[in-house]
Coordinates of C-alpha atoms and ligand atoms in Angstrom, one line a residue:
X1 CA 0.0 0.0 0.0
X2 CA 2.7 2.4 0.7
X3 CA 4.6 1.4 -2.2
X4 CA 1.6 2.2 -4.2
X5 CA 0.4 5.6 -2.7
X6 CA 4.2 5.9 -2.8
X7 CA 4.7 5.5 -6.4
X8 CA 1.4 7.6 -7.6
X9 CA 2.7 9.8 -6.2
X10 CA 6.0 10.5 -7.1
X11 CA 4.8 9.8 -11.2
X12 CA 2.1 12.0 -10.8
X13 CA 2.8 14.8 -7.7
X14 CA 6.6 14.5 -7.4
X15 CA 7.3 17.6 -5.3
X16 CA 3.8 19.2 -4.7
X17 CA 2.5 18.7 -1.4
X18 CA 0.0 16.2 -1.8
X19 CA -1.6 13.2 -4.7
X20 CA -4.8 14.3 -6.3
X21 CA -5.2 10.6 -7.3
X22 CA -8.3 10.8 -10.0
X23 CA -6.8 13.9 -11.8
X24 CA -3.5 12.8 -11.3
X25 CA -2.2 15.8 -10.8
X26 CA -0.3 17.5 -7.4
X27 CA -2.1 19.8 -5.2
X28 CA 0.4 22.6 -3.3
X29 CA -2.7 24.0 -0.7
X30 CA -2.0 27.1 1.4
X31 CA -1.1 25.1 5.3
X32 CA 2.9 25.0 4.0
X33 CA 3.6 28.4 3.5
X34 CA 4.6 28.2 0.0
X35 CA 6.9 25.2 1.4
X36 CA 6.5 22.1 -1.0
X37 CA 7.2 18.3 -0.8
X38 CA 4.9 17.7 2.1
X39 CA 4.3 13.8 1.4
X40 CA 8.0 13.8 1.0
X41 CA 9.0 14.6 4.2
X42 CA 5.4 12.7 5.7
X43 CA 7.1 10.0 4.4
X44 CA 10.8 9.8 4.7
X45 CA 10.8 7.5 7.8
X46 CA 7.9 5.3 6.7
X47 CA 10.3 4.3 3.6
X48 CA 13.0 3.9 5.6
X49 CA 11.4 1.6 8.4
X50 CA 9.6 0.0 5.4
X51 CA 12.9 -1.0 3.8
X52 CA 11.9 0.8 0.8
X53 CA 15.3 2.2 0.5
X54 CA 15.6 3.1 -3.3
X55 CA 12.5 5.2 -2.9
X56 CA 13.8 6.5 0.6
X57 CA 16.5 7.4 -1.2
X58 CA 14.8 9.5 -3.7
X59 CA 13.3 11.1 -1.0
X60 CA 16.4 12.3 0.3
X61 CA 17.9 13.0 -2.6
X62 CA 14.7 15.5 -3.4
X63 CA 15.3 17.1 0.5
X64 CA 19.2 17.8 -0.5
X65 CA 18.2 19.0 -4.1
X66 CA 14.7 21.1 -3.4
X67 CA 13.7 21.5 0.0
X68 CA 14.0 25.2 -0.2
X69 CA 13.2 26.8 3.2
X70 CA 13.2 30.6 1.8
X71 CA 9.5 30.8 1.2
X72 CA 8.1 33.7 1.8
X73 CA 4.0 32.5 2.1
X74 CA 1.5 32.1 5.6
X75 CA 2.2 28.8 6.8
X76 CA -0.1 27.1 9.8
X77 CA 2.9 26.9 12.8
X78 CA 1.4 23.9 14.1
X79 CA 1.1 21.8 10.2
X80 CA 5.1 23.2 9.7
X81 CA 6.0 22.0 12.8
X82 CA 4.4 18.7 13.1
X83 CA 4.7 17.3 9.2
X84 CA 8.4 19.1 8.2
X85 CA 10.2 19.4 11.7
X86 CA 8.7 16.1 13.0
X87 CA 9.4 14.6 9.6
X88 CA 13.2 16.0 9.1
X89 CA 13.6 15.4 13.1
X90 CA 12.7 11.6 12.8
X91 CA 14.5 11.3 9.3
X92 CA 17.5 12.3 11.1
X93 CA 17.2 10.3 14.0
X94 CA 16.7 7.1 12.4
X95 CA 19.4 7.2 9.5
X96 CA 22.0 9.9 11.0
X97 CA 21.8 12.1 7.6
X98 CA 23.3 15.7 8.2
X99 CA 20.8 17.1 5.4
X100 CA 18.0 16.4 7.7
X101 CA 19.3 18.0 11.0
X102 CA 20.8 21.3 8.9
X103 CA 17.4 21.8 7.3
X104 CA 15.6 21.1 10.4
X105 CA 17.7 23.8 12.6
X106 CA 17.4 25.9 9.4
X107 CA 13.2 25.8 9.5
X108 CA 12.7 25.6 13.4
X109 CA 15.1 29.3 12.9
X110 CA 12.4 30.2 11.0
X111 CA 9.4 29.7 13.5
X112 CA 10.5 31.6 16.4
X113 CA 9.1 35.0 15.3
X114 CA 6.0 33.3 16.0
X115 CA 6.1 33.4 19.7
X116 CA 6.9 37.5 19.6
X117 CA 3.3 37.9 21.5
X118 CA 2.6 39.7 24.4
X119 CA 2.7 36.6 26.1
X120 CA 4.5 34.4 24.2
X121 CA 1.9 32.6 23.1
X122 CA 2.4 31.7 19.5
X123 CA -0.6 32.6 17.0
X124 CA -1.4 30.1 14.5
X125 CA 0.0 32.0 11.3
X126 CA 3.2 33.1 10.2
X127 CA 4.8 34.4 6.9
X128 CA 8.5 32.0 6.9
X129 CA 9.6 35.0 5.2
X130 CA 8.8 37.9 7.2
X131 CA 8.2 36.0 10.5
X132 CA 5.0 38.2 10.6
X133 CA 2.3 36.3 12.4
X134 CA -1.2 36.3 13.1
X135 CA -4.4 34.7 14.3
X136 CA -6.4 32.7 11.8
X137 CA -9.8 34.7 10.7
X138 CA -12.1 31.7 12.4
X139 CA -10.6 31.6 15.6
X140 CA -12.6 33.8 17.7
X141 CA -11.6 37.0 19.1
X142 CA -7.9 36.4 17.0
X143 CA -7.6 34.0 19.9
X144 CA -4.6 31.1 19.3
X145 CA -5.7 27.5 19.2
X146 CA -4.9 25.0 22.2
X147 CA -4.3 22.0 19.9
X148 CA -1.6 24.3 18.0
X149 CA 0.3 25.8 20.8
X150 CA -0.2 23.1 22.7
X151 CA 1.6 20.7 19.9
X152 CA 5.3 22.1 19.9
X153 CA 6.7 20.5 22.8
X154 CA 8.0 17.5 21.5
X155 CA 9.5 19.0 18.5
X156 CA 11.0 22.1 20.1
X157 CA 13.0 20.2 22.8
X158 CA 14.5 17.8 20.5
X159 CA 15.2 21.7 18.2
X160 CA 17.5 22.2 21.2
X161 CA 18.9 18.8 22.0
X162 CA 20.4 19.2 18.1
X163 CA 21.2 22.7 18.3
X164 CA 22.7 23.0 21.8
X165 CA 20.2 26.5 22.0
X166 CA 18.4 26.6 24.6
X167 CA 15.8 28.9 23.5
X168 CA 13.1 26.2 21.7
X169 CA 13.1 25.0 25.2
X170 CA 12.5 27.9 26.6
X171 CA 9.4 28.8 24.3
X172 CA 7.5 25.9 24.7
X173 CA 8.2 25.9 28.4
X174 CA 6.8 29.4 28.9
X175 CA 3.9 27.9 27.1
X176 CA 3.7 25.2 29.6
X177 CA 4.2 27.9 32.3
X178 CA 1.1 29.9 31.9
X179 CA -1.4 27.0 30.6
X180 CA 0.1 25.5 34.1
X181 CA -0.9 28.6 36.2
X182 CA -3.5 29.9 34.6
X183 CA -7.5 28.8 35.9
X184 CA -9.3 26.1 34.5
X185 CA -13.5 25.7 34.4
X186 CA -13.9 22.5 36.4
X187 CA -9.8 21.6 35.8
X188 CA -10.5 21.7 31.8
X189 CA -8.7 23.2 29.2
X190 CA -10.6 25.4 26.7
X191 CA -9.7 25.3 23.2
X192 CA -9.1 29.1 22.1
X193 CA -6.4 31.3 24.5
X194 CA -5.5 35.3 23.8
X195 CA -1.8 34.8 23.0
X196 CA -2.4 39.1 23.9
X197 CA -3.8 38.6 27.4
X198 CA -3.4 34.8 27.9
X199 CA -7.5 34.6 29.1
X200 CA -9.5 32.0 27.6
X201 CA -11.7 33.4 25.2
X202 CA -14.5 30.4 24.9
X203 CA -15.7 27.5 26.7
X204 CA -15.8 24.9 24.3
X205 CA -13.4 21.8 25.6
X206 CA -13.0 19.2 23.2
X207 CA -10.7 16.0 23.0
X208 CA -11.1 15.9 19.5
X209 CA -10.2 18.9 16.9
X210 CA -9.1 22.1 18.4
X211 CA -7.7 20.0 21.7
X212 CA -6.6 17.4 21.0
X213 CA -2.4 16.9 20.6
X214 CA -2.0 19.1 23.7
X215 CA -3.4 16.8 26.0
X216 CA -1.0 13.9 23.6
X217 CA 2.0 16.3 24.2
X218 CA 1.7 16.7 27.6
X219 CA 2.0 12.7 28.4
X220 CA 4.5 12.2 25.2
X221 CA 6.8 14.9 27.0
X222 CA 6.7 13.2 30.2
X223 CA 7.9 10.5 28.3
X224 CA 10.5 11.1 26.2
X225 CA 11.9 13.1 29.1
X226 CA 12.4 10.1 30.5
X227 CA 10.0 10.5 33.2
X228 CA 11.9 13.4 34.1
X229 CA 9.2 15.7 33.5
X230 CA 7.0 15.5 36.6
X231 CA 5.3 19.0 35.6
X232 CA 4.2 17.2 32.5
X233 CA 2.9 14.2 34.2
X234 CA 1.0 16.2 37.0
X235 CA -0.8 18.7 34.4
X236 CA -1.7 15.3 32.1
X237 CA -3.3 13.4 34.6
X238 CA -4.9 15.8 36.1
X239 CA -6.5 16.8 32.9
X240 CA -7.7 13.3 32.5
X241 CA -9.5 13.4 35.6
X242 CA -11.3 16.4 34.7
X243 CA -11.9 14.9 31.1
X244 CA -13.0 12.1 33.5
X245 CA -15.6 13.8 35.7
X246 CA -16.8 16.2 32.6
X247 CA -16.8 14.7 29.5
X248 CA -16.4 10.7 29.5
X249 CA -20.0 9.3 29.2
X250 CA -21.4 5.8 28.8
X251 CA -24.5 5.4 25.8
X252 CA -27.4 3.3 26.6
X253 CA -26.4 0.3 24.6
X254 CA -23.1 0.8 26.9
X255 CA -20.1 2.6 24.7
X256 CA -17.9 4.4 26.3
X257 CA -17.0 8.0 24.5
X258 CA -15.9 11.6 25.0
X259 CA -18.3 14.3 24.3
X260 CA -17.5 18.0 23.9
X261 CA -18.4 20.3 26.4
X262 CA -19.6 24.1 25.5
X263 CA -19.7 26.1 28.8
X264 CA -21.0 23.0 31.5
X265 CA -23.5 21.6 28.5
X266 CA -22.1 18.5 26.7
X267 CA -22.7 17.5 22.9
X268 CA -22.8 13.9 22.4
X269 CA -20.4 14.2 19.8
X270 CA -17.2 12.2 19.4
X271 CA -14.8 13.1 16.1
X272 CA -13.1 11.1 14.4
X273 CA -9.8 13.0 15.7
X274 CA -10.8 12.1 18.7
X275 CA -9.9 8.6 18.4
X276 CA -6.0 9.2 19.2
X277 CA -7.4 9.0 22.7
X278 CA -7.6 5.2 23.3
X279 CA -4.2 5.0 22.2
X280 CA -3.1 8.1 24.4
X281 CA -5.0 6.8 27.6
X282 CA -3.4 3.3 26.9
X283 CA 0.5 4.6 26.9
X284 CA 0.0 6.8 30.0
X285 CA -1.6 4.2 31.8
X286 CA 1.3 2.6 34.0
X287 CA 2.6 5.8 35.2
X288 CA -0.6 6.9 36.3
X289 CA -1.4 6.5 40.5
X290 CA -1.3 2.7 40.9
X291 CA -4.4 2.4 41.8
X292 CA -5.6 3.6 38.4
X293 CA -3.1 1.5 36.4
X294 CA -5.9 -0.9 35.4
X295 CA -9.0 1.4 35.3
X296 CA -7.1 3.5 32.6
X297 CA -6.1 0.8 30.5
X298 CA -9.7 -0.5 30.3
X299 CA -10.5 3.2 29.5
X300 CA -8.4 3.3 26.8
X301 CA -9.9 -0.3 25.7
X302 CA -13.6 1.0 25.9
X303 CA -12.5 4.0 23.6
X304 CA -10.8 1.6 21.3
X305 CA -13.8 -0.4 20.8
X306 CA -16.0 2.5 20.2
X307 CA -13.7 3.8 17.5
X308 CA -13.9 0.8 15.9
X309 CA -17.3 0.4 16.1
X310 CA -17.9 3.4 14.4
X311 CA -16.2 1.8 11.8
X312 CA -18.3 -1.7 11.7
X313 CA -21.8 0.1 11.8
X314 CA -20.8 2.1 8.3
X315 CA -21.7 -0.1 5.0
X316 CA -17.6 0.5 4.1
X317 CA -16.2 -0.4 7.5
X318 CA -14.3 3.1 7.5
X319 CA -15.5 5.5 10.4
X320 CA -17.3 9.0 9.9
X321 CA -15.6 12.3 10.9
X322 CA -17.9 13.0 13.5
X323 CA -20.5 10.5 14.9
X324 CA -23.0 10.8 17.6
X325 CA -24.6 9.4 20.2
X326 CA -28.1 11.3 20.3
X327 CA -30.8 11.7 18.1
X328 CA -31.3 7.9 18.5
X329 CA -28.2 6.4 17.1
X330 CA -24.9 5.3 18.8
X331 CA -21.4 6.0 17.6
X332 CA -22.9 6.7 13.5
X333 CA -23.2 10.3 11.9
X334 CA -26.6 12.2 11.6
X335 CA -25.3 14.9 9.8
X336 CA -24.7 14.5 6.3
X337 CA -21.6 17.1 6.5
X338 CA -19.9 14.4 8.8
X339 CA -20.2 11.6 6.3
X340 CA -16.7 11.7 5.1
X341 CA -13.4 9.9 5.2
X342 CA -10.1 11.5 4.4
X343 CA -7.5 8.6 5.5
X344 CA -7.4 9.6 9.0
X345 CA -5.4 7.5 11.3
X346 CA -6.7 8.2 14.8
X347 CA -8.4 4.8 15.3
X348 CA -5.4 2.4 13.4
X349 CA -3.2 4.5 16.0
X350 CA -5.2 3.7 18.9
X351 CA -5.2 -0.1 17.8
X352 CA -1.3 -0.2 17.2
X353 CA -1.0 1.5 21.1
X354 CA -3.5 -1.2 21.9
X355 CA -2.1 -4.1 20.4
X356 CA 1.7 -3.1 21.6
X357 CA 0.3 -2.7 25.4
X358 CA -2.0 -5.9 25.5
X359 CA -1.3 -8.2 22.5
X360 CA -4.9 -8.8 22.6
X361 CA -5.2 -10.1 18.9
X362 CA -8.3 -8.9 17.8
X363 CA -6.5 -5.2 17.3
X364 CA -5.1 -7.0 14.8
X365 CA -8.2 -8.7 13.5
X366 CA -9.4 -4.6 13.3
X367 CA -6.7 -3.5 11.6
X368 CA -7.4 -6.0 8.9
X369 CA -10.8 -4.7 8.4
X370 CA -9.6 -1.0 8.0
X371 CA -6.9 -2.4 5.5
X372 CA -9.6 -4.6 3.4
X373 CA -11.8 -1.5 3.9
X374 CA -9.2 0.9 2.5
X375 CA -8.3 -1.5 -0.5
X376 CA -12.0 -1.5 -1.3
X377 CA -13.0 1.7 -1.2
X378 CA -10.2 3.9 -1.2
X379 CA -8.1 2.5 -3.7
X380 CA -8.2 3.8 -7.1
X381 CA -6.5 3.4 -10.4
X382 CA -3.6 6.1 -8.9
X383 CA -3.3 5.8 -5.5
X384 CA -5.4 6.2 -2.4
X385 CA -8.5 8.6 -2.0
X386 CA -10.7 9.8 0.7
X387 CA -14.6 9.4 0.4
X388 CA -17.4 11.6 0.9
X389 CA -19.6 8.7 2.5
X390 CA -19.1 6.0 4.6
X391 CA -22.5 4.7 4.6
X392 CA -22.3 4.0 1.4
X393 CA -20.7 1.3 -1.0
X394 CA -21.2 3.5 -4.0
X395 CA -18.5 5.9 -3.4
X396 CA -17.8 9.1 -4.1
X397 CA -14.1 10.1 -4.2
X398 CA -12.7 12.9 -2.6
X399 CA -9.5 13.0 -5.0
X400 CA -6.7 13.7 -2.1
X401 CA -4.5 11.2 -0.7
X402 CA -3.6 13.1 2.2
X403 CA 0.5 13.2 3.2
X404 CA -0.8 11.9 6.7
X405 CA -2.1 8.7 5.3
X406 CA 1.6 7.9 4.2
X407 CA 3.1 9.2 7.9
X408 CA 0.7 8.0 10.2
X409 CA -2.3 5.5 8.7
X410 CA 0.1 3.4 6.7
X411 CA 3.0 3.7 9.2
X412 CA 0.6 2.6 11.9
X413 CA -0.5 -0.4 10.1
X414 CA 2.7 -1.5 9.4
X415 CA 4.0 -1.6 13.1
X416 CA 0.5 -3.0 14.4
X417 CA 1.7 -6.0 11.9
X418 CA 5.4 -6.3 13.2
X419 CA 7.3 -7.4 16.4
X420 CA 7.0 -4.9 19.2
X421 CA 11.1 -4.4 18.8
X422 CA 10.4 -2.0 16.0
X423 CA 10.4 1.4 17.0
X424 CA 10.0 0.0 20.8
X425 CA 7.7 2.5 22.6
X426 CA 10.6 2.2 25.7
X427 CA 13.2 4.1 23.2
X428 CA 10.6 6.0 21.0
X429 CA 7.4 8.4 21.1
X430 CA 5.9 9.4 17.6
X431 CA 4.8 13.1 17.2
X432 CA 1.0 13.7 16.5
X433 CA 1.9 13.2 12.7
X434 CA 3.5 10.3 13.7
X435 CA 7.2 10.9 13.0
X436 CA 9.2 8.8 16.1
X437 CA 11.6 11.0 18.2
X438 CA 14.0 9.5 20.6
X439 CA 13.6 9.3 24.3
X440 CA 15.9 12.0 25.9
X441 CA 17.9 9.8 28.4
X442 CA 20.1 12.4 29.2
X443 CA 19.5 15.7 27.6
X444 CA 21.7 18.6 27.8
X445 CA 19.1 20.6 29.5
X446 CA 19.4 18.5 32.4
X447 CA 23.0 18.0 32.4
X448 CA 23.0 21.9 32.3
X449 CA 20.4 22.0 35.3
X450 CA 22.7 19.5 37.2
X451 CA 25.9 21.8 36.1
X452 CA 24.4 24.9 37.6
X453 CA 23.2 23.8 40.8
X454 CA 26.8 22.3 41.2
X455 CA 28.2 25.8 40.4
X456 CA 25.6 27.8 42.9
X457 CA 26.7 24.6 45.7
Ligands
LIG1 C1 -2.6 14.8 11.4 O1 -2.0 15.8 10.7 C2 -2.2 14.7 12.8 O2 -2.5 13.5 13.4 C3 -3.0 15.8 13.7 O3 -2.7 15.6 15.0 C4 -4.4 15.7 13.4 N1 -4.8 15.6 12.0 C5 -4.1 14.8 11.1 C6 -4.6 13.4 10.9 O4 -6.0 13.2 11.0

């Protein structure tokens, strides 16, 4: 499948961002910031850990050749930093290349202007160029996004592991600072902060879109700290109790799910995106308070299997965007508008975590079904597609094979399939776009830390 989404694209896209598969052409979009290659870079360490090493190689060879970094166009912060750092970051990590770590310190340069706010919270826009940033026009009140400022972490503390500069660190840390002290409704976190004042500007809590990689980065930095990070770990787990007490609800024919929550009243809504959470739930499990060891892995479990049962009660076995669990149905869309499919991985994630943590088999008996299902329905003459419909068999393509289905969905599948020694999760955490970062064993931030407090002994 890779090899084939792979190959499409390289004959048809070969430097655009991303496949258009029926018109066989490339599509560039407007989230890069005039940056190109996106599917490139999504999928430089799925080639490699693949063994696809002649196409690996082309990829590499296109990075040394044509990555240009001098673009001068708006680019989303959060897509730059999760697809192209995360990508270069892991390339380099895993196969040692040079190219990757000076082009990586070269772009992550590049980002800082973004955090000139007021309070250093970044906004969601910025011309690579200029460094000129602002809000995006939807986000209320030119409020910054949590999922977005919240998603840096990971990447920004390996920036400065590479560089020896402490100030990527420092940026995300100040974020961490003042989501740390600032007051919560009921301990949540609400999606949309003034990076001006740094109030919350709305109400509306979600584990799905808008929140959701913050509450990932927050465990995933406790981790690849090396369980170092104890701030991390306190501010994760006690958002999941809030997310807990708030928004975890049971249906009446008994799946567990997380609904949104809009000011105290919840909507029995669960996205698609939200389905990183069983995963998340299941790889923070053993470090929570003992007693809670087991009651979160079965959480995570519950989640699982409602994730993939919003893929068995669609007519192509792939899940909705959004489904519901009101208006009479369970874990299916009503709306029309939340029909579609574009290649998401949250739910193979969430069975690759699962599988990994309990070797129960039948994640792998579900991850068949979403391959068979994407072979069926997503598959076309030149490459892979999204769909418009899940409940139905007749489908309607959306032409995109998204640079995430080549980083994350495939990449997923492919480990859920091999032996756990494979990018173990004891050495490894994977970024939200699924690019695998080393655990810090011993990072020069800490050795720093220790340096100093010898020196002020
Ligand atoms: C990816 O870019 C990342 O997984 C992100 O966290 C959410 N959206 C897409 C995949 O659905």
């Amino acid at each position: 499948m890779m090899k084939f989404a792979w190959d499409n694209y390289k004959r048809y896209a070969w430097g655009k961002n991303e496949l258009r598969p029926l018109t066989r052409n490339g599509h560039i979009g407007n989230m890069f910031g005039g940056l190109r290659g996106a599917s490139i870079i999504d999928s430089l360490d799925t080639l490699y850990i693949m063994g696809l090493m002649d196409e690996y190689n082309d990829a590499k060879e296109w990075v040394k050749a044509n990555l240009d970094l001098n673009s001068n166009g708006e680019a989303s912060l959060f897509e730059v930093n999760i697809r192209y750092v995360g990508g270069l970051l892991s390339a380099y990590y895993l196969t040692g290349e040079e190219v990757f770590k000076s082009k990586v310190l070269e772009l992550g340069d590049k980002l800082l202007p973004a955090f000139n706010t007021p309070t250093g919270i970044p906004r969601g826009v910025i011309n690579l160029g200029s460094g000129t940033s602002w809000s995006w026009g939807w986000a209320s009140a030119g409020s910054s996004i949590l999922a977005e400022f919240g998603t840096l972490h990971l990447e920004f503390v390996h920036l400065t592991e590479l560089s020896r500069n402490p100030i990527y660190t420092e940026k995300v840390m100040n974020i961490r600072k003042l989501l740390s002290k600032i007051e919560k409704p009921h301990g949540l976190y609400p999606n949309f902060l003034s990076p001006v004042s740094g109030n919350w500007v709305q109400h509306h809590v979600s584990i799905g879109g808008l929140g959701d990689s913050f509450y990932e980065y927050l465990i995933k930095s406790f981790l690849m700290s090396d369980k170092t990070d104890s701030d991390a770990k306190k501010m994760y787990y006690d958002a999941l109790e809030a997310i807990e007490a708030n928004l975890v609800q049971k249906s009446p024919g008994g799946l567990t799910y997380m609904a949104e929550w809009r000011g105290g009243i919840l909507d029995h809504k669960m996205g698609h995106l939200a389905c990183f959470s069983g995963g998340m739930i299941g790889i923070g499990a053993d470090d929570g308070a003992p007693e809670k060891r087991q009651h979160y892995l079965d959480l995570a479990a519950e989640i699982t299997h409602t994730c993939h049962e919003s893929y068995t009660r669609s007519a192509t076995k792939l899940g909705p965007e959004a489904f519901r669990f009101d208006g009479g149905g369970e874990a299916t869309a009503t709306r029309l508008s939340d029909r579609y499919y574009i290649l998401r991985p949250e739910v193979i994630e969430s069975y690759m975590y699962m599988w990994r943590l309990t070797h129960d088999p039948k994640y792998r008996e579900w991850g068949w079904e979403a391959v068979e299902a994407l072979e069926q329905h997503c598959r076309v003459e030149s490459g892979f597609s999204g769909i418009r419909d899940v409940y139905t068999t007749a489908v309607s393509h959306d032409n995109m094979q998204q640079s995430f289905f080549l980083s994350e969905t495939l990449k997923y599948l492919y480990l859920l399939f091999s032996d756990d020694d494979l990018l173990p999760l004891e050495d490894w955490v994977f970024n939200t776009e699924a690019h695998p970062l080393p655990i810090i064993r011993n990072s020069c931030l800490q050795n720093e830390a220790t340096q100093d407090k010898t020196v002020s002994e």
